[in-house]
Short mmCIF file of C-alpha atoms in Angstrom, two decimals:
data_model
loop_
_atom_site.label_atom_id
_atom_site.label_comp_id
_atom_site.label_asym_id
_atom_site.label_seq_id
_atom_site.Cartn_x
_atom_site.Cartn_y
_atom_site.Cartn_z
CA UNK A 6 -180.21 -55.53 46.53
CA UNK A 7 -178.01 -57.53 48.88
CA UNK A 8 -179.26 -57.57 52.48
CA UNK A 9 -177.12 -55.76 55.07
CA UNK A 10 -176.04 -58.43 57.56
CA UNK A 11 -174.09 -56.17 59.89
CA UNK A 12 -175.64 -56.71 63.35
CA UNK A 13 -175.52 -53.19 64.82
CA UNK A 14 -177.03 -49.92 63.59
CA UNK A 15 -174.44 -47.83 65.41
CA UNK A 16 -172.54 -47.67 68.69
CA UNK A 17 -175.56 -46.76 70.82
CA UNK A 18 -177.49 -49.71 69.43
CA UNK A 19 -174.45 -51.90 70.10
CA UNK A 20 -174.34 -50.74 73.72
CA UNK A 21 -177.86 -51.89 74.45
CA UNK A 22 -177.08 -55.49 73.48
CA UNK A 23 -174.22 -56.27 75.93
CA UNK A 24 -176.18 -54.41 78.60
CA UNK A 25 -178.70 -57.26 78.47
CA UNK A 26 -175.93 -59.79 79.09
CA UNK A 27 -174.62 -57.71 81.99
CA UNK A 28 -177.97 -57.40 83.78
CA UNK A 29 -176.71 -59.48 86.72
CA UNK A 30 -174.40 -56.59 87.66
CA UNK A 31 -177.25 -54.12 88.11
CA UNK A 32 -177.47 -53.03 91.73
CA UNK A 33 -173.87 -54.03 92.47
CA UNK A 34 -170.97 -51.65 93.08
CA UNK A 35 -170.12 -51.18 89.40
CA UNK A 36 -168.25 -48.54 87.43
CA UNK A 37 -168.55 -48.57 83.63
CA UNK A 38 -165.40 -47.42 81.84
CA UNK A 39 -165.57 -46.39 78.19
CA UNK A 40 -162.47 -46.44 76.00
CA UNK A 41 -162.48 -43.16 74.06
CA UNK A 42 -163.49 -42.27 71.66
CA UNK A 43 -165.56 -44.96 69.98
CA UNK A 44 -166.17 -46.98 73.12
CA UNK A 45 -167.87 -44.16 75.02
CA UNK A 46 -171.25 -44.20 73.16
CA UNK A 47 -171.37 -47.97 73.73
CA UNK A 48 -170.40 -47.57 77.39
CA UNK A 49 -173.00 -44.84 77.88
CA UNK A 50 -175.79 -47.23 76.89
CA UNK A 51 -174.36 -49.93 79.18
CA UNK A 52 -174.05 -47.53 82.13
CA UNK A 53 -177.60 -46.30 81.66
CA UNK A 54 -178.95 -49.86 81.57
CA UNK A 55 -177.01 -50.85 84.69
CA UNK A 56 -177.77 -47.53 86.44
CA UNK A 57 -174.04 -47.25 87.07
CA UNK A 58 -171.60 -44.32 86.92
CA UNK A 59 -169.63 -43.81 83.71
CA UNK A 60 -166.01 -42.74 83.38
CA UNK A 61 -163.44 -42.80 80.61
CA UNK A 62 -160.33 -44.91 80.69
CA UNK A 63 -157.84 -43.19 78.43
CA UNK A 64 -155.42 -45.54 76.71
CA UNK A 65 -153.56 -45.07 73.44
CA UNK A 66 -152.67 -47.62 70.83
CA UNK A 67 -149.01 -47.68 69.73
CA UNK A 68 -149.10 -48.07 65.96
CA UNK A 69 -146.32 -49.34 63.75
CA UNK A 70 -144.88 -46.17 62.10
CA UNK A 71 -145.26 -47.40 58.53
CA UNK A 72 -148.60 -49.15 59.23
CA UNK A 73 -150.37 -47.11 61.96
CA UNK A 74 -153.46 -49.32 62.04
CA UNK A 75 -151.30 -52.25 63.19
CA UNK A 76 -150.68 -51.94 66.93
CA UNK A 77 -147.43 -53.09 68.47
CA UNK A 78 -148.71 -52.13 71.92
CA UNK A 79 -150.61 -49.59 74.01
CA UNK A 80 -150.16 -47.23 76.97
CA UNK A 81 -152.49 -46.23 79.83
CA UNK A 82 -152.90 -43.29 82.19
CA UNK A 83 -150.89 -44.69 85.08
CA UNK A 84 -147.73 -45.50 83.19
CA UNK A 85 -149.07 -48.87 82.04
CA UNK A 86 -147.41 -50.15 78.88
CA UNK A 87 -148.30 -53.29 76.91
CA UNK A 88 -146.15 -54.51 74.00
CA UNK A 89 -146.98 -57.22 71.48
CA UNK A 90 -143.57 -58.83 71.04
CA UNK A 91 -144.72 -60.84 68.03
CA UNK A 92 -145.64 -57.67 66.11
CA UNK A 93 -142.37 -56.01 67.12
CA UNK A 94 -140.38 -58.96 65.79
CA UNK A 95 -142.40 -59.26 62.60
CA UNK A 96 -142.10 -55.56 61.75
CA UNK A 97 -138.48 -55.29 62.95
CA UNK A 98 -139.12 -52.21 65.04
CA UNK A 99 -136.17 -50.69 66.86
CA UNK A 100 -136.29 -49.26 70.37
CA UNK A 101 -135.92 -45.79 68.87
CA UNK A 102 -138.92 -46.40 66.60
CA UNK A 103 -141.02 -47.51 69.55
CA UNK A 104 -139.89 -44.66 71.81
CA UNK A 105 -140.79 -42.02 69.21
CA UNK A 106 -144.32 -43.40 68.84
CA UNK A 107 -144.75 -43.66 72.61
CA UNK A 108 -143.68 -40.04 73.22
CA UNK A 109 -146.25 -38.78 70.73
CA UNK A 110 -149.04 -40.98 72.07
CA UNK A 111 -148.20 -40.16 75.69
CA UNK A 112 -148.69 -36.46 74.95
CA UNK A 113 -152.02 -37.19 73.25
CA UNK A 114 -153.09 -39.38 76.18
CA UNK A 115 -152.44 -36.50 78.58
CA UNK A 116 -154.33 -34.04 76.38
CA UNK A 117 -157.39 -36.26 76.11
CA UNK A 118 -157.44 -37.08 79.79
CA UNK A 119 -157.48 -33.39 80.69
CA UNK A 120 -160.05 -32.53 78.02
CA UNK A 121 -162.51 -35.30 78.83
CA UNK A 122 -162.48 -34.85 82.58
CA UNK A 123 -162.29 -31.06 82.70
CA UNK A 124 -160.51 -31.12 86.04
CA UNK A 125 -162.77 -33.77 87.59
CA UNK A 126 -161.19 -36.63 89.47
CA UNK A 127 -161.39 -40.19 88.20
CA UNK A 128 -164.07 -42.37 89.78
CA UNK A 129 -162.40 -44.60 92.42
CA UNK A 130 -162.23 -48.27 91.43
CA UNK A 131 -160.88 -49.89 94.59
CA UNK A 132 -163.02 -52.87 95.60
CA UNK A 133 -165.52 -52.31 92.77
CA UNK A 134 -166.52 -54.15 89.61
CA UNK A 135 -164.93 -52.43 86.60
CA UNK A 136 -166.81 -53.00 83.34
CA UNK A 137 -164.53 -51.92 80.49
CA UNK A 138 -166.41 -51.17 77.27
CA UNK A 139 -165.14 -50.57 73.75
CA UNK A 140 -166.85 -50.61 70.35
CA UNK A 141 -164.98 -53.80 69.50
CA UNK A 142 -161.67 -55.65 69.79
CA UNK A 143 -159.20 -55.99 66.93
CA UNK A 144 -155.65 -56.64 68.16
CA UNK A 145 -156.73 -56.24 71.78
CA UNK A 146 -153.67 -54.24 72.81
CA UNK A 147 -155.68 -51.20 73.92
CA UNK A 148 -158.19 -53.23 75.91
CA UNK A 149 -155.41 -55.24 77.57
CA UNK A 150 -153.77 -52.01 78.71
CA UNK A 151 -157.15 -50.91 80.08
CA UNK A 152 -157.53 -54.15 82.03
CA UNK A 153 -154.09 -53.67 83.56
CA UNK A 154 -154.86 -50.08 84.53
CA UNK A 155 -157.99 -51.01 86.48
CA UNK A 156 -156.21 -53.93 88.13
CA UNK A 157 -153.55 -51.53 89.34
CA UNK A 158 -156.24 -49.27 90.76
CA UNK A 159 -157.65 -52.06 92.90
CA UNK A 160 -160.74 -53.20 90.99
CA UNK A 161 -162.17 -56.32 92.63
CA UNK A 162 -163.36 -57.74 89.31
CA UNK A 163 -162.58 -56.80 85.70
CA UNK A 164 -165.17 -57.38 82.98
CA UNK A 165 -164.55 -56.61 79.31
CA UNK A 166 -167.71 -55.96 77.26
CA UNK A 167 -167.56 -55.44 73.50
CA UNK A 168 -170.14 -55.88 70.75
CA UNK A 169 -167.79 -57.51 68.23
CA UNK A 170 -164.41 -59.22 68.15
CA UNK A 171 -162.43 -62.20 66.81
CA UNK A 172 -163.51 -65.78 67.57
CA UNK A 173 -160.68 -66.24 70.09
CA UNK A 174 -161.40 -63.03 72.03
CA UNK A 175 -162.01 -64.85 75.33
CA UNK A 176 -158.71 -66.72 75.04
CA UNK A 177 -156.83 -63.52 74.21
CA UNK A 178 -157.98 -61.91 77.45
CA UNK A 179 -157.34 -64.84 79.76
CA UNK A 180 -155.35 -63.41 82.65
CA UNK A 181 -156.40 -59.86 81.80
CA UNK A 182 -160.17 -59.90 82.36
CA UNK A 183 -162.16 -62.06 84.77
CA UNK A 184 -165.04 -62.17 82.31
CA UNK A 185 -165.43 -61.33 78.63
CA UNK A 186 -168.79 -60.46 77.04
CA UNK A 187 -168.58 -60.34 73.24
CA UNK A 188 -171.82 -60.64 71.30
CA UNK A 189 -170.55 -61.17 67.76
CA UNK A 190 -167.47 -63.20 66.81
CA UNK A 191 -167.51 -63.51 63.00
CA UNK A 192 -165.42 -66.44 61.74
CA UNK A 193 -163.67 -64.20 59.20
CA UNK A 194 -163.22 -61.17 61.46
CA UNK A 195 -160.98 -58.46 60.04
CA UNK A 196 -162.03 -55.09 61.51
CA UNK A 197 -164.35 -53.71 64.18
CA UNK A 198 -166.26 -51.63 61.63
CA UNK A 199 -167.60 -54.73 59.88
CA UNK A 200 -170.10 -55.12 62.72
CA UNK A 201 -171.72 -51.69 62.19
CA UNK A 202 -173.96 -50.14 59.56
CA UNK A 203 -172.92 -46.68 60.80
CA UNK A 204 -169.32 -46.52 62.03
CA UNK A 205 -168.60 -42.80 61.73
CA UNK A 206 -165.88 -41.44 63.97
CA UNK A 207 -166.84 -40.28 67.47
CA UNK A 208 -165.60 -36.75 68.27
CA UNK A 209 -164.11 -35.40 71.49
CA UNK A 210 -167.17 -33.17 71.87
CA UNK A 211 -169.47 -36.19 71.72
CA UNK A 212 -167.42 -37.92 74.42
CA UNK A 213 -167.65 -34.87 76.68
CA UNK A 214 -171.40 -34.52 76.07
CA UNK A 215 -172.01 -38.19 76.92
CA UNK A 216 -169.99 -37.94 80.13
CA UNK A 217 -172.00 -34.89 81.11
CA UNK A 218 -175.25 -36.72 80.41
CA UNK A 219 -174.06 -39.70 82.40
CA UNK A 220 -173.42 -37.50 85.42
CA UNK A 221 -176.96 -36.15 85.06
CA UNK A 222 -178.27 -39.72 84.86
CA UNK A 223 -176.57 -40.60 88.14
CA UNK A 224 -178.23 -37.60 89.76
CA UNK A 225 -181.60 -38.61 88.30
CA UNK A 226 -181.15 -42.17 89.54
CA UNK A 227 -180.48 -40.90 93.04
CA UNK A 228 -183.63 -38.79 92.86
CA UNK A 229 -185.65 -41.75 91.56
CA UNK A 230 -184.43 -43.87 94.44
CA UNK A 231 -186.06 -41.48 96.90
CA UNK A 232 -189.46 -41.47 95.27
CA UNK A 233 -189.63 -40.17 91.67
CA UNK A 234 -192.26 -42.15 89.73
CA UNK A 235 -190.91 -44.51 87.05
CA UNK A 236 -191.46 -43.55 83.40
CA UNK A 237 -194.78 -44.58 81.89
CA UNK A 238 -192.96 -45.65 78.73
CA UNK A 239 -189.31 -45.77 77.68
CA UNK A 240 -188.62 -47.76 74.53
CA UNK A 241 -187.60 -47.87 70.90
CA UNK A 242 -190.60 -47.45 68.58
CA UNK A 243 -191.24 -47.94 64.87
CA UNK A 244 -193.86 -45.89 63.07
CA UNK A 245 -195.35 -46.21 59.60
CA UNK A 246 -195.16 -42.66 58.26
CA UNK A 247 -196.48 -42.43 54.72
CA UNK A 248 -195.67 -46.02 53.85
CA UNK A 249 -192.12 -45.84 55.23
CA UNK A 250 -191.11 -47.20 58.62
CA UNK A 251 -189.14 -44.70 60.70
CA UNK A 252 -187.48 -45.43 64.01
CA UNK A 253 -187.29 -43.47 67.22
CA UNK A 254 -187.16 -43.54 71.00
CA UNK A 255 -190.15 -42.51 73.10
CA UNK A 256 -189.79 -41.65 76.78
CA UNK A 257 -192.82 -40.62 78.82
CA UNK A 258 -192.07 -39.62 82.43
CA UNK A 259 -194.64 -39.93 85.18
CA UNK A 260 -197.27 -37.16 85.09
CA UNK A 261 -196.05 -35.50 81.85
CA UNK A 262 -197.20 -31.99 80.95
CA UNK A 263 -196.59 -32.39 77.20
CA UNK A 264 -194.58 -34.22 74.57
CA UNK A 265 -191.76 -32.79 72.44
CA UNK A 266 -190.93 -34.35 69.07
CA UNK A 267 -187.36 -33.82 67.84
CA UNK A 268 -187.35 -33.06 64.12
CA UNK A 269 -184.22 -34.14 62.26
CA UNK A 270 -183.44 -36.27 59.24
CA UNK A 271 -181.17 -38.54 61.23
CA UNK A 272 -179.71 -38.03 64.66
CA UNK A 273 -181.82 -39.61 67.36
CA UNK A 274 -178.51 -40.87 68.82
CA UNK A 275 -176.88 -37.43 68.56
CA UNK A 276 -175.39 -36.50 71.96
CA UNK A 277 -176.63 -32.91 71.53
CA UNK A 278 -180.22 -33.93 70.91
CA UNK A 279 -180.18 -36.52 73.68
CA UNK A 280 -178.73 -34.04 76.15
CA UNK A 281 -181.50 -31.53 75.40
CA UNK A 282 -184.07 -34.34 75.66
CA UNK A 283 -182.75 -35.26 79.11
CA UNK A 284 -183.18 -31.68 80.30
CA UNK A 285 -186.75 -31.60 78.97
CA UNK A 286 -187.66 -34.89 80.64
CA UNK A 287 -186.42 -33.66 84.00
CA UNK A 288 -188.90 -30.81 83.58
CA UNK A 289 -191.79 -33.25 83.11
CA UNK A 290 -191.89 -33.41 79.31
CA UNK A 291 -192.17 -36.60 77.29
CA UNK A 292 -189.73 -36.78 74.38
CA UNK A 293 -189.76 -38.53 71.03
CA UNK A 294 -186.42 -38.60 69.19
CA UNK A 295 -187.00 -39.76 65.64
CA UNK A 296 -184.99 -40.30 62.49
CA UNK A 297 -187.31 -39.01 59.78
CA UNK A 298 -185.11 -40.58 57.11
CA UNK A 299 -184.34 -44.27 56.68
CA UNK A 300 -180.67 -45.40 56.65
CA UNK A 301 -180.79 -45.73 52.84
CA UNK A 302 -182.30 -42.25 52.46
CA UNK A 303 -179.57 -40.75 54.64
CA UNK A 304 -177.01 -41.70 52.00
CA UNK A 305 -178.48 -39.09 49.64
CA UNK A 306 -177.60 -35.69 51.12
CA UNK A 307 -180.39 -34.07 49.09
CA UNK A 308 -182.99 -35.77 51.31
CA UNK A 309 -181.84 -33.69 54.29
CA UNK A 310 -183.08 -30.62 52.39
CA UNK A 311 -186.33 -32.20 51.22
CA UNK A 312 -188.46 -30.17 53.62
CA UNK A 313 -191.73 -31.45 52.18
CA UNK A 314 -190.70 -35.06 52.79
CA UNK A 315 -189.48 -34.38 56.33
CA UNK A 316 -192.58 -32.38 57.22
CA UNK A 317 -194.93 -35.08 55.90
CA UNK A 318 -193.12 -37.69 58.00
CA UNK A 319 -193.31 -35.41 61.02
CA UNK A 320 -197.06 -35.03 60.57
CA UNK A 321 -197.37 -38.83 60.40
CA UNK A 322 -195.36 -39.27 63.59
CA UNK A 323 -197.48 -36.64 65.35
CA UNK A 324 -200.66 -38.45 64.33
CA UNK A 325 -199.16 -41.69 65.68
CA UNK A 326 -198.53 -39.96 69.03
CA UNK A 327 -202.17 -38.90 69.16
CA UNK A 328 -203.13 -42.59 69.01
CA UNK A 329 -200.86 -43.69 71.87
CA UNK A 330 -202.60 -43.96 75.25
CA UNK A 331 -199.70 -42.34 77.15
CA UNK A 332 -199.52 -39.27 74.88
CA UNK A 333 -202.97 -38.91 73.27
CA UNK A 334 -204.09 -36.14 75.64
CA UNK A 335 -200.77 -34.28 75.74
CA UNK A 336 -200.05 -31.00 73.93
CA UNK A 337 -197.30 -31.39 71.32
CA UNK A 338 -194.17 -29.32 70.74
CA UNK A 339 -191.54 -29.55 68.00
CA UNK A 340 -187.79 -29.15 68.53
CA UNK A 341 -186.05 -28.71 65.19
CA UNK A 342 -182.36 -28.36 64.38
CA UNK A 343 -180.83 -27.14 61.11
CA UNK A 344 -183.08 -28.20 58.20
CA UNK A 345 -185.32 -30.00 60.69
CA UNK A 346 -186.45 -26.59 61.93
CA UNK A 347 -187.86 -25.79 58.49
CA UNK A 348 -189.70 -29.11 58.47
CA UNK A 349 -191.02 -28.48 61.99
CA UNK A 350 -192.52 -25.14 60.95
CA UNK A 351 -194.12 -26.60 57.82
CA UNK A 352 -195.65 -29.39 59.91
CA UNK A 353 -196.76 -26.90 62.58
CA UNK A 354 -198.72 -25.05 59.88
CA UNK A 355 -200.42 -28.25 58.70
CA UNK A 356 -204.14 -28.35 59.66
CA UNK A 357 -204.00 -32.13 60.22
CA UNK A 358 -202.09 -31.69 63.48
CA UNK A 359 -202.23 -29.37 66.47
CA UNK A 360 -198.86 -28.06 67.63
CA UNK A 361 -198.61 -25.95 70.78
CA UNK A 362 -195.00 -24.69 70.54
CA UNK A 363 -191.91 -24.82 68.33
CA UNK A 364 -188.24 -24.36 69.22
CA UNK A 365 -185.50 -24.10 66.59
CA UNK A 366 -181.80 -24.72 67.41
CA UNK A 367 -179.47 -23.22 64.82
CA UNK A 368 -182.29 -23.80 62.38
CA UNK A 369 -183.15 -22.86 58.83
CA UNK A 370 -186.73 -21.59 59.22
CA UNK A 371 -186.42 -19.88 55.85
CA UNK A 372 -186.71 -23.32 54.25
CA UNK A 373 -190.36 -23.43 55.37
CA UNK A 374 -191.14 -20.86 52.66
CA UNK A 375 -194.76 -19.70 52.45
CA UNK A 376 -195.77 -22.00 55.31
CA UNK A 377 -194.23 -19.46 57.72
CA UNK A 378 -197.28 -17.25 57.22
CA UNK A 379 -199.55 -20.06 58.46
CA UNK A 380 -197.68 -20.88 61.68
CA UNK A 381 -199.88 -20.32 64.73
CA UNK A 382 -197.71 -22.01 67.38
CA UNK A 383 -195.53 -19.82 69.63
CA UNK A 384 -192.02 -20.16 68.20
CA UNK A 385 -188.56 -19.64 69.71
CA UNK A 386 -185.60 -19.33 67.34
CA UNK A 387 -182.26 -20.01 69.09
CA UNK A 388 -179.19 -18.91 67.14
CA UNK A 389 -175.47 -18.62 67.89
CA UNK A 390 -174.18 -15.07 67.97
CA UNK A 391 -171.32 -15.97 65.62
CA UNK A 392 -173.59 -17.84 63.20
CA UNK A 393 -174.23 -14.60 61.31
CA UNK A 394 -175.69 -15.96 58.08
CA UNK A 395 -178.22 -18.17 59.89
CA UNK A 396 -179.00 -15.34 62.33
CA UNK A 397 -180.03 -13.09 59.44
CA UNK A 398 -182.24 -15.86 58.01
CA UNK A 399 -183.92 -16.24 61.40
CA UNK A 400 -184.64 -12.50 61.62
CA UNK A 401 -186.33 -12.70 58.22
CA UNK A 402 -188.37 -15.72 59.32
CA UNK A 403 -189.50 -14.01 62.50
CA UNK A 404 -190.93 -11.17 60.43
CA UNK A 405 -192.94 -13.68 58.37
CA UNK A 406 -194.42 -15.69 61.27
CA UNK A 407 -197.75 -14.25 62.49
CA UNK A 408 -197.66 -16.14 65.81
CA UNK A 409 -195.67 -15.14 68.88
CA UNK A 410 -192.05 -15.52 67.75
CA UNK A 411 -188.86 -14.65 69.58
CA UNK A 412 -185.18 -14.90 68.76
CA UNK A 413 -182.71 -15.90 71.47
CA UNK A 414 -179.06 -15.28 70.63
CA UNK A 415 -176.36 -17.25 72.47
CA UNK A 416 -173.36 -14.87 72.61
CA UNK A 417 -170.16 -16.30 71.16
CA UNK A 418 -171.80 -19.52 69.95
CA UNK A 419 -171.35 -20.95 66.47
CA UNK A 420 -173.76 -23.07 64.44
CA UNK A 421 -173.37 -26.32 66.42
CA UNK A 422 -173.21 -24.65 69.87
CA UNK A 423 -169.98 -26.52 70.65
CA UNK A 424 -168.61 -23.77 72.88
CA UNK A 425 -168.51 -24.45 76.66
CA UNK A 426 -171.92 -23.82 78.20
CA UNK A 427 -173.63 -23.00 74.88
CA UNK A 428 -175.67 -26.20 74.66
CA UNK A 429 -176.66 -25.84 78.31
CA UNK A 430 -178.19 -22.46 77.47
CA UNK A 431 -180.02 -23.96 74.49
CA UNK A 432 -181.48 -26.71 76.67
CA UNK A 433 -182.58 -24.27 79.37
CA UNK A 434 -184.23 -21.92 76.86
CA UNK A 435 -186.05 -24.81 75.19
CA UNK A 436 -187.16 -26.19 78.54
CA UNK A 437 -188.58 -22.86 79.67
CA UNK A 438 -190.36 -22.25 76.34
CA UNK A 439 -191.96 -25.68 76.25
CA UNK A 440 -192.96 -25.83 79.92
CA UNK A 441 -194.53 -22.38 79.62
CA UNK A 442 -196.50 -22.93 76.42
CA UNK A 443 -197.31 -26.64 76.71
CA UNK A 444 -198.48 -26.37 80.30
CA UNK A 445 -200.81 -23.52 79.30
CA UNK A 446 -202.24 -25.56 76.44
CA UNK A 447 -202.57 -28.67 78.59
CA UNK A 448 -204.39 -26.77 81.31
CA UNK A 449 -206.82 -25.23 78.83
CA UNK A 450 -207.72 -28.58 77.28
CA UNK A 451 -208.23 -30.55 80.48
CA UNK A 452 -211.81 -30.93 81.72
#
């Protein structure tokens, strides 16, 4: 099999790399600006590394009508307009052609700006360093418009940071950006996606969730500055689980009361999971977000429903936690979503591990089968009120679980809890369940 030479796993992975090159800006008056939608996951990782606030900078590419992927220009929020005259000449666009595209994109720009910010004001840029982040540069028209927008708003310095772009990216942005950070410049560059193993589209909901998490990070940073202890451990980890190496991120806050393992086939970079993990950490819980499937295994959808495989990997990861000095003495909880909930319950019934609590989010506990009758860990099943089929399956599972088991219904929520405030309720319910049951277990096992 031919080796995959693409340098980045996904956008979050890509964001960590330029953050290392931007370390000199940490502690300075910096605002990180993500270009939605794909640039926001990258920008989130950069903002977190720099401990800087994150905002979106909404710009829209103006695509040639008969070849939309080819940009003849771009527009920004403050009436900024950039046109690539060479493309206009080559494609023989008329003013009417260009005006029609701009009207449509201007309306979309307004819609996105209102949706992403939810009535919040833009972060002021006057006198500050503006770090503009995208998932890559192709024609550069969108990023150039972004640079002009922040210049107009009084930014003292403009930095463009992208994971991948053409070899002449620095020359293209001369006069637009004061500094360009681009990690990969392939000699035969053709598209941004060639730098990523996973380049799935970023949704509006993911952008909103990341902005919300970034605001929480700023609040946490302020609290840390006045005396919160630093985390004992916060890093990417690789674990051999049954002869297969799986990857995750372990964060152990100071004085943790327990550790929660997130059970999912793939999704450690999911904004929903990471948001819930943030809420748990602020309550004193360590978190381990793991992909229980390898990138190759993810390609086969059937593996997502292989509950035995997922549960066996989860047991292996739990045993690995028991061997880590920061988590060895901590009670363990499982947070499972969708089919991961079935795997979490099977693993919780496994005598090789001790699990103190389980929470399911929109889960399929029925997939645990006969293992439900062996579950001894207190279990909370969270289901959306409009997710009727899954709600019925959860009622059946509750009847089969001999341990303490409750169902919490989020009124009006659907399977993914995308409705406003729904995920907040999920996170709060999970936090309360874990802090209650893990702190009890931890207290009973301490000398």
